Coordinates of C-alpha atoms and ligand atoms in Angstrom, one line a residue:
M1 CA -20.0 1.5 -28.7
Q2 CA -16.5 0.1 -28.3
I3 CA -15.0 -0.8 -25.0
N4 CA -11.5 0.2 -23.9
E5 CA -9.7 -2.9 -25.2
C6 CA -6.9 -2.5 -22.6
F7 CA -9.3 -4.1 -20.1
L8 CA -9.2 -7.3 -22.1
K9 CA -5.4 -7.4 -21.4
L10 CA -6.0 -7.7 -17.7
S11 CA -6.3 -11.1 -16.1
S12 CA -10.0 -11.9 -15.8
N13 CA -10.0 -11.3 -12.0
Y14 CA -8.2 -8.9 -9.7
L15 CA -5.8 -11.1 -7.6
F16 CA -7.7 -10.9 -4.3
A17 CA -11.1 -11.4 -6.0
D18 CA -9.7 -14.5 -7.6
I19 CA -8.5 -15.9 -4.3
A20 CA -11.8 -15.1 -2.7
K21 CA -13.6 -17.0 -5.4
R22 CA -11.4 -20.1 -4.9
V23 CA -11.8 -20.0 -1.1
K24 CA -15.6 -19.6 -1.6
A25 CA -15.6 -22.7 -3.8
F26 CA -13.6 -24.6 -1.2
K27 CA -15.9 -23.6 1.6
A28 CA -18.9 -24.7 -0.5
E29 CA -17.4 -28.1 -1.0
H30 CA -16.2 -28.4 2.7
P31 CA -18.7 -26.5 4.8
E32 CA -17.3 -28.1 8.0
A33 CA -13.7 -26.7 7.4
D34 CA -12.6 -23.9 9.7
V35 CA -10.7 -21.8 7.2
I36 CA -8.2 -19.3 8.5
S37 CA -7.3 -16.4 6.2
L38 CA -3.7 -15.2 6.2
G39 CA -4.3 -14.1 2.6
I40 CA -5.5 -10.6 1.9
G41 CA -3.9 -8.1 4.2
D42 CA -7.1 -7.3 6.1
V43 CA -6.9 -6.3 9.7
T44 CA -8.8 -8.2 12.5
Q45 CA -8.4 -6.0 15.6
P46 CA -11.1 -3.5 16.5
L47 CA -10.6 0.3 16.1
A48 CA -8.7 2.1 18.8
P49 CA -11.1 3.5 21.5
A50 CA -9.9 7.0 20.7
V51 CA -11.0 6.5 17.1
V52 CA -14.4 5.0 18.1
E53 CA -14.9 8.0 20.4
A54 CA -14.1 10.4 17.5
L55 CA -16.5 8.6 15.2
H56 CA -19.3 8.8 17.8
K57 CA -18.6 12.5 18.3
A58 CA -18.6 13.2 14.6
A59 CA -21.9 11.2 14.2
D60 CA -23.5 13.3 16.9
E61 CA -22.3 16.5 15.1
M62 CA -24.1 15.2 12.0
A63 CA -27.3 14.9 14.0
S64 CA -27.6 18.6 14.8
C65 CA -28.3 21.5 12.4
A66 CA -25.6 23.6 14.1
T67 CA -22.8 21.2 13.5
F68 CA -24.0 19.2 10.5
R69 CA -21.5 18.9 7.6
G70 CA -22.3 18.4 3.9
Y71 CA -19.7 18.3 1.2
G72 CA -16.3 18.8 2.6
P73 CA -13.2 20.1 0.8
E74 CA -12.1 17.7 -1.9
Q75 CA -8.5 17.9 -0.6
G76 CA -9.5 17.1 3.0
Y77 CA -10.3 19.1 6.1
D78 CA -7.6 21.4 7.5
F79 CA -7.8 19.7 10.9
L80 CA -6.6 16.5 9.4
R81 CA -4.1 18.0 6.9
N82 CA -2.5 20.0 9.6
A83 CA -2.3 17.0 12.0
I84 CA -0.6 15.0 9.2
V85 CA 1.9 17.8 8.5
E86 CA 2.7 18.0 12.2
H87 CA 2.9 14.4 13.2
D88 CA 3.8 12.4 10.1
F89 CA 6.3 14.9 8.7
R90 CA 7.4 17.8 11.0
A91 CA 8.1 15.4 13.8
R92 CA 10.5 13.7 11.5
G93 CA 12.2 16.9 10.4
I94 CA 10.4 16.9 7.1
N95 CA 8.9 20.1 5.7
V96 CA 5.6 19.4 3.9
A97 CA 2.9 22.0 3.6
A98 CA -0.8 21.3 4.3
D99 CA -1.7 22.1 0.7
E100 CA 0.6 19.4 -0.4
I101 CA -1.6 16.8 1.4
F102 CA -4.6 15.3 -0.3
V103 CA -6.8 13.2 1.9
S104 CA -8.5 10.3 0.2
D105 CA -10.4 7.1 0.9
G106 CA -7.2 5.1 0.9
A107 CA -4.0 4.4 -1.0
K108 CA -5.5 1.8 -3.3
S109 CA -7.6 4.5 -5.1
D110 CA -4.8 7.0 -5.2
T111 CA -2.0 4.7 -6.4
G112 CA -4.5 3.4 -9.0
N113 CA -5.7 6.9 -10.1
F114 CA -2.6 9.0 -9.9
Q115 CA -1.3 7.7 -13.3
E116 CA -4.2 9.6 -14.9
L117 CA -2.0 12.7 -14.8
L118 CA 0.6 11.1 -17.1
S119 CA 0.5 10.8 -20.8
S120 CA -0.3 7.3 -22.1
D121 CA 3.1 7.0 -23.7
C122 CA 5.0 7.3 -20.4
V123 CA 7.0 4.2 -19.6
V124 CA 6.4 2.9 -16.2
A125 CA 8.7 0.7 -14.1
V126 CA 7.4 -1.6 -11.3
T127 CA 9.2 -3.9 -9.0
D128 CA 8.3 -7.6 -9.5
P129 CA 6.6 -9.0 -7.4
V130 CA 4.3 -6.0 -7.0
Y131 CA 1.0 -4.8 -5.6
P132 CA -1.2 -5.5 -8.6
V133 CA -3.0 -2.1 -8.6
Y134 CA 0.1 -0.3 -10.0
V135 CA 0.2 -2.7 -13.0
D136 CA -3.5 -3.1 -13.7
S137 CA -4.1 0.6 -13.6
N138 CA -1.4 1.2 -16.1
V139 CA -2.5 -1.7 -18.3
M140 CA -5.9 0.0 -18.4
T141 CA -4.2 3.0 -20.0
A142 CA -2.1 1.0 -22.4
R143 CA 1.2 2.1 -20.9
C144 CA 4.4 0.3 -21.5
I145 CA 5.5 -1.4 -18.2
V146 CA 9.0 -2.4 -17.4
T147 CA 9.6 -4.9 -14.5
L148 CA 12.4 -4.7 -12.0
P149 CA 12.9 -8.2 -10.5
C150 CA 13.3 -8.4 -6.7
T151 CA 14.5 -11.8 -5.8
A152 CA 16.4 -13.5 -3.0
E153 CA 19.5 -13.2 -5.2
N154 CA 19.5 -9.4 -5.3
G155 CA 18.3 -9.2 -1.7
F156 CA 14.9 -8.0 -3.0
V157 CA 16.5 -4.7 -3.9
P158 CA 15.6 -3.7 -7.5
A159 CA 18.3 -2.8 -10.0
F160 CA 17.9 0.4 -12.0
P161 CA 16.0 0.0 -15.3
Q162 CA 18.2 -0.7 -18.4
E163 CA 16.2 1.8 -20.4
H164 CA 14.8 5.3 -19.7
V165 CA 11.5 5.1 -17.7
D166 CA 9.3 8.1 -16.8
V167 CA 7.8 6.7 -13.5
I168 CA 9.0 4.2 -11.0
Y169 CA 6.6 2.7 -8.4
L170 CA 8.3 1.8 -5.2
C171 CA 6.5 0.4 -2.1
Y172 CA 8.5 0.1 1.1
P173 CA 8.1 -1.7 3.5
N174 CA 7.2 -3.8 0.5
N175 CA 4.0 -5.5 -0.3
P176 CA 4.3 -8.4 -0.9
T177 CA 7.8 -9.4 0.1
G178 CA 7.8 -7.6 3.5
T179 CA 11.4 -6.4 2.8
T180 CA 12.7 -2.8 3.2
L181 CA 15.2 -0.4 1.7
T182 CA 17.7 1.4 3.9
K183 CA 18.1 5.1 3.7
E184 CA 21.2 4.6 1.5
Q185 CA 19.4 2.3 -0.9
L186 CA 16.4 4.7 -1.1
K187 CA 18.8 7.6 -1.6
A188 CA 20.2 5.8 -4.7
W189 CA 16.7 5.7 -6.2
V190 CA 16.1 9.4 -5.5
D191 CA 19.4 10.3 -7.0
Y192 CA 18.6 8.1 -10.0
A193 CA 15.2 9.7 -10.5
L194 CA 16.7 13.2 -10.3
A195 CA 19.5 12.3 -12.7
T196 CA 17.1 10.7 -15.3
D197 CA 14.2 13.0 -14.9
A198 CA 11.9 10.3 -13.7
L199 CA 9.1 10.4 -11.1
I200 CA 8.9 8.1 -8.1
F201 CA 5.5 7.0 -6.9
Y202 CA 6.3 5.9 -3.3
D203 CA 3.8 3.8 -1.5
A204 CA 4.4 4.1 2.2
A205 CA 1.3 2.3 3.3
Y206 CA 3.2 0.0 5.7
E207 CA 5.6 2.6 7.3
A208 CA 4.0 2.3 10.7
F209 CA 5.4 -1.3 11.0
I210 CA 9.1 -0.2 10.7
R211 CA 11.1 -1.2 13.7
H212 CA 14.7 -0.3 12.7
D213 CA 16.1 3.2 12.8
D214 CA 18.0 3.1 9.4
I215 CA 14.8 2.4 7.5
P216 CA 13.1 5.5 6.2
H217 CA 9.4 6.1 7.0
S218 CA 9.0 8.6 4.2
I219 CA 10.9 9.2 1.0
Y220 CA 11.1 12.8 1.9
E221 CA 13.7 11.9 4.5
I222 CA 16.0 11.7 1.5
P223 CA 17.3 15.1 0.2
G224 CA 15.9 16.0 -3.2
A225 CA 12.9 13.7 -3.0
K226 CA 10.5 16.6 -2.9
Q227 CA 11.5 17.3 -6.5
C228 CA 10.8 13.9 -7.8
A229 CA 8.4 11.9 -5.6
V230 CA 4.8 11.6 -4.8
E231 CA 4.0 9.6 -1.6
F232 CA 1.0 7.6 -0.7
H233 CA -0.2 6.8 2.8
S234 CA -3.0 4.8 4.2
Y235 CA -4.6 4.4 7.6
S236 CA -5.9 0.9 6.6
K237 CA -3.1 -1.0 8.3
T238 CA -1.8 1.8 10.6
A239 CA -5.1 2.2 12.4
G240 CA -7.3 -0.6 11.2
F241 CA -9.2 1.5 8.7
T242 CA -9.7 -1.1 6.0
G243 CA -13.5 -0.7 6.6
V244 CA -13.5 3.0 7.7
R245 CA -11.5 4.2 4.6
C246 CA -9.0 7.0 4.8
G247 CA -5.6 7.7 3.5
Y248 CA -3.7 10.6 1.9
T249 CA -1.2 11.4 -0.8
V250 CA 1.6 14.0 -0.6
V251 CA 2.1 15.9 -3.9
P252 CA 4.9 18.4 -3.3
K253 CA 4.6 21.6 -5.3
E254 CA 8.2 21.1 -6.5
V255 CA 7.2 18.0 -8.4
K256 CA 7.0 19.0 -12.0
S257 CA 6.3 17.1 -15.1
E258 CA 7.1 17.9 -18.7
R259 CA 4.1 19.5 -20.4
M260 CA 3.0 18.0 -23.7
K261 CA 4.4 20.0 -26.5
S262 CA 1.6 22.4 -27.4
E263 CA 1.3 25.8 -29.1
V264 CA -1.3 26.8 -26.5
F265 CA 1.1 26.7 -23.6
N266 CA 4.4 28.4 -23.3
E267 CA 5.7 26.8 -20.1
T268 CA 7.4 23.4 -20.4
Q269 CA 6.7 22.1 -17.0
Y270 CA 3.6 21.8 -14.9
S271 CA 3.0 21.2 -11.3
L272 CA 1.5 17.8 -10.4
N273 CA 0.1 19.3 -7.3
Q274 CA -2.1 21.6 -9.4
L275 CA -3.1 18.8 -11.7
W276 CA -4.0 16.4 -8.9
N277 CA -6.0 19.1 -7.2
R278 CA -7.8 19.7 -10.5
R279 CA -8.4 16.0 -10.9
Q280 CA -9.7 15.5 -7.4
C281 CA -12.1 18.5 -7.6
T282 CA -13.6 17.0 -10.7
K283 CA -13.8 13.3 -9.8
F284 CA -13.8 13.2 -6.0
N285 CA -16.1 14.7 -3.4
G286 CA -13.9 14.3 -0.4
T287 CA -13.4 11.6 2.2
S288 CA -16.3 11.4 4.7
Y289 CA -16.2 13.8 7.7
L290 CA -16.5 10.8 10.0
S291 CA -13.5 9.1 8.6
Q292 CA -11.4 12.2 8.8
R293 CA -12.3 12.9 12.4
A294 CA -11.4 9.2 13.1
A295 CA -8.1 9.6 11.4
E296 CA -7.3 12.8 13.3
A297 CA -7.9 10.9 16.6
I298 CA -4.8 8.7 16.0
Y299 CA -2.5 11.7 16.3
A300 CA -3.6 12.6 19.8
P301 CA -1.4 11.0 22.6
E302 CA -3.9 8.3 23.6
G303 CA -4.8 7.5 20.0
K304 CA -1.1 7.2 19.1
Q305 CA -0.5 4.9 22.0
Q306 CA -3.6 2.7 21.2
I307 CA -2.8 2.2 17.6
Q308 CA 0.8 1.4 18.5
K309 CA -0.5 -1.3 20.8
T310 CA -2.3 -2.9 17.9
I311 CA 0.6 -2.6 15.5
N312 CA 2.8 -4.4 18.2
Y313 CA 0.1 -7.1 18.4
Y314 CA 0.4 -7.7 14.7
M315 CA 4.2 -7.6 14.8
Q316 CA 4.1 -10.3 17.5
N317 CA 2.4 -12.4 15.0
A318 CA 5.0 -11.6 12.4
T319 CA 7.8 -12.6 14.8
L320 CA 6.1 -15.8 15.7
M321 CA 5.4 -16.7 12.1
R322 CA 9.0 -16.1 11.1
K323 CA 10.3 -18.3 13.9
A324 CA 7.8 -21.1 13.5
L325 CA 8.1 -21.3 9.7
T326 CA 11.9 -21.2 9.9
D327 CA 11.8 -24.0 12.5
M328 CA 9.6 -26.0 10.1
G329 CA 12.4 -25.7 7.5
F330 CA 10.9 -22.9 5.4
T331 CA 13.0 -20.1 4.0
V332 CA 11.3 -16.8 4.9
Y333 CA 11.8 -13.1 4.2
G334 CA 10.2 -9.9 5.5
G335 CA 8.2 -9.7 8.7
T336 CA 10.7 -7.7 10.7
D337 CA 9.7 -4.2 9.6
A338 CA 6.5 -5.2 7.8
P339 CA 3.3 -7.2 8.4
Y340 CA 4.0 -9.6 5.5
I341 CA 6.1 -12.8 5.4
W342 CA 7.4 -14.0 2.1
V343 CA 7.7 -17.8 2.2
K344 CA 9.7 -19.9 -0.3
T345 CA 7.5 -22.8 -1.4
P346 CA 8.8 -26.2 -0.4
K347 CA 9.8 -29.0 -2.8
C348 CA 9.8 -26.7 -5.9
M349 CA 6.0 -26.4 -5.7
S350 CA 4.6 -23.5 -7.7
S351 CA 2.9 -20.7 -5.8
W352 CA -0.6 -21.9 -6.8
E353 CA 0.2 -25.5 -6.0
F354 CA 1.3 -24.5 -2.5
F355 CA -1.7 -22.2 -2.2
D356 CA -3.9 -25.3 -2.9
W357 CA -1.9 -27.5 -0.5
M358 CA -2.3 -24.9 2.3
L359 CA -6.0 -24.5 1.6
Y360 CA -6.9 -28.2 1.1
S361 CA -4.5 -29.7 3.7
A362 CA -4.2 -27.0 6.4
H363 CA -7.4 -24.9 5.7
V364 CA -5.2 -21.8 5.6
V365 CA -5.4 -19.1 3.0
C366 CA -2.2 -17.5 1.7
T367 CA -1.6 -15.4 -1.3
P368 CA 0.3 -17.0 -4.2
G369 CA 3.5 -15.1 -5.0
A370 CA 2.9 -15.6 -8.8
G371 CA -0.2 -13.4 -8.4
F372 CA 2.1 -10.5 -7.7
G373 CA 4.3 -11.0 -10.9
S374 CA 6.5 -13.6 -12.4
S375 CA 9.3 -13.1 -9.9
G376 CA 6.8 -14.0 -7.2
E377 CA 6.6 -17.6 -8.6
G378 CA 7.9 -20.1 -6.0
Y379 CA 6.7 -18.0 -3.1
V380 CA 3.6 -17.3 -1.1
R381 CA 2.7 -14.3 1.1
L382 CA 1.3 -14.7 4.6
T383 CA -0.1 -11.7 6.6
A384 CA 0.5 -11.0 10.2
F385 CA -3.0 -9.4 10.5
G386 CA -4.7 -12.4 11.9
T387 CA -5.6 -12.8 15.6
H388 CA -2.9 -14.4 17.8
E389 CA -5.2 -17.5 18.2
N390 CA -5.7 -18.0 14.5
T391 CA -2.1 -17.3 13.6
E392 CA -0.9 -19.9 16.2
K393 CA -3.6 -22.4 15.0
A394 CA -2.6 -21.9 11.3
L395 CA 1.0 -22.5 12.1
R396 CA 0.3 -25.6 14.1
R397 CA -1.9 -27.0 11.2
I398 CA 0.8 -26.3 8.6
D399 CA 3.4 -28.0 10.8
S400 CA 1.2 -31.0 11.3
K401 CA 0.5 -31.5 7.6
L402 CA 4.0 -31.2 6.3
Ligands
MLT1 C1 -3.0 -6.7 0.3 O1 -3.4 -7.8 0.9 O2 -2.1 -6.7 -0.5 C2 -3.7 -5.5 0.7 O3 -4.6 -5.7 1.7 C3 -4.5 -5.0 -0.5 C4 -4.8 -3.6 -0.3 O4 -4.3 -2.9 0.6 O5 -5.6 -3.1 -1.2

């Protein structure tokens, strides 16, 4: 039996697993250290009361024969798909149909799995630095990957690829840099994709953190995007669902892809919506009923208000971190419309050197920029998802150790 050798081309650990391993080793050596994690973007605030109430209610339904639910629809329950259509799209003047929404257990799975619909000889472009899932999932399929550097010099706005690419992954607000694209900048990408017959996989997992009006929450705010873009959403950061698990992907019916030349089929294009539906029905048994009821609750007025309060809480951290780090002499990016702060390492330290310095001197965990790609070298990422207390404490410690 032979393994898929593409797996041997991956780095031995997934980035966040690697960091967790290093932190575990540090804690074993220094059991007395009070380590503060501003590394992986995991939330710290409890679920909104409206969400908790919905979870209890759904659990009670599961306890009675009359209201018990077994397998749900692979695509998600209508109550949630309709709420998404209404609140995330129609409210912004975007026309998306419920059968273009596919509810999932989160954006990580969907951004990792969606590439299965493409042939292995498709060329994929990713921004650099980048969320490692896009790269690793394409390496597993032996695809050719083109990187688009996003650096301080180009204002973290990627230039168009030099060669033809079939797919471009864009994530805005960006993980890891915390930077954004304006409507104009995103429009240029949509126009580019339409002109070159490329697809955009748009990860909008952090859209709830946008503060400024000229920054699009969805790629479908741009005319023509429904012909060329698939969009991924997550409740993980929006509503603290990293443990609950729920997200969704929008696959417009207009998004078509070239069909492999085949004598069996006459058509030359095929709808990704149908293919994704087929894939999900085969490999996915739906997101839990409880998670979907919990997600639905964030669209009711009190739920909306409660999750906004928590988002504001995290963005207060981001504002504080930007200011404190700048006052300490660091150059920082992001953190105004995103929960991530991208920090230039001091004294030409490498990302991993600075990671070690933060861990060993300040007992603070960050994410080394180099883990997100070569253009991330010389940076680290800090998340705003800590508690106020820990964020303030971490900043004080960094300041005192400089
Ligand atoms: C991150 O820290 O980049 C995210 O939490 C990872 C994820 O969402 O999977």
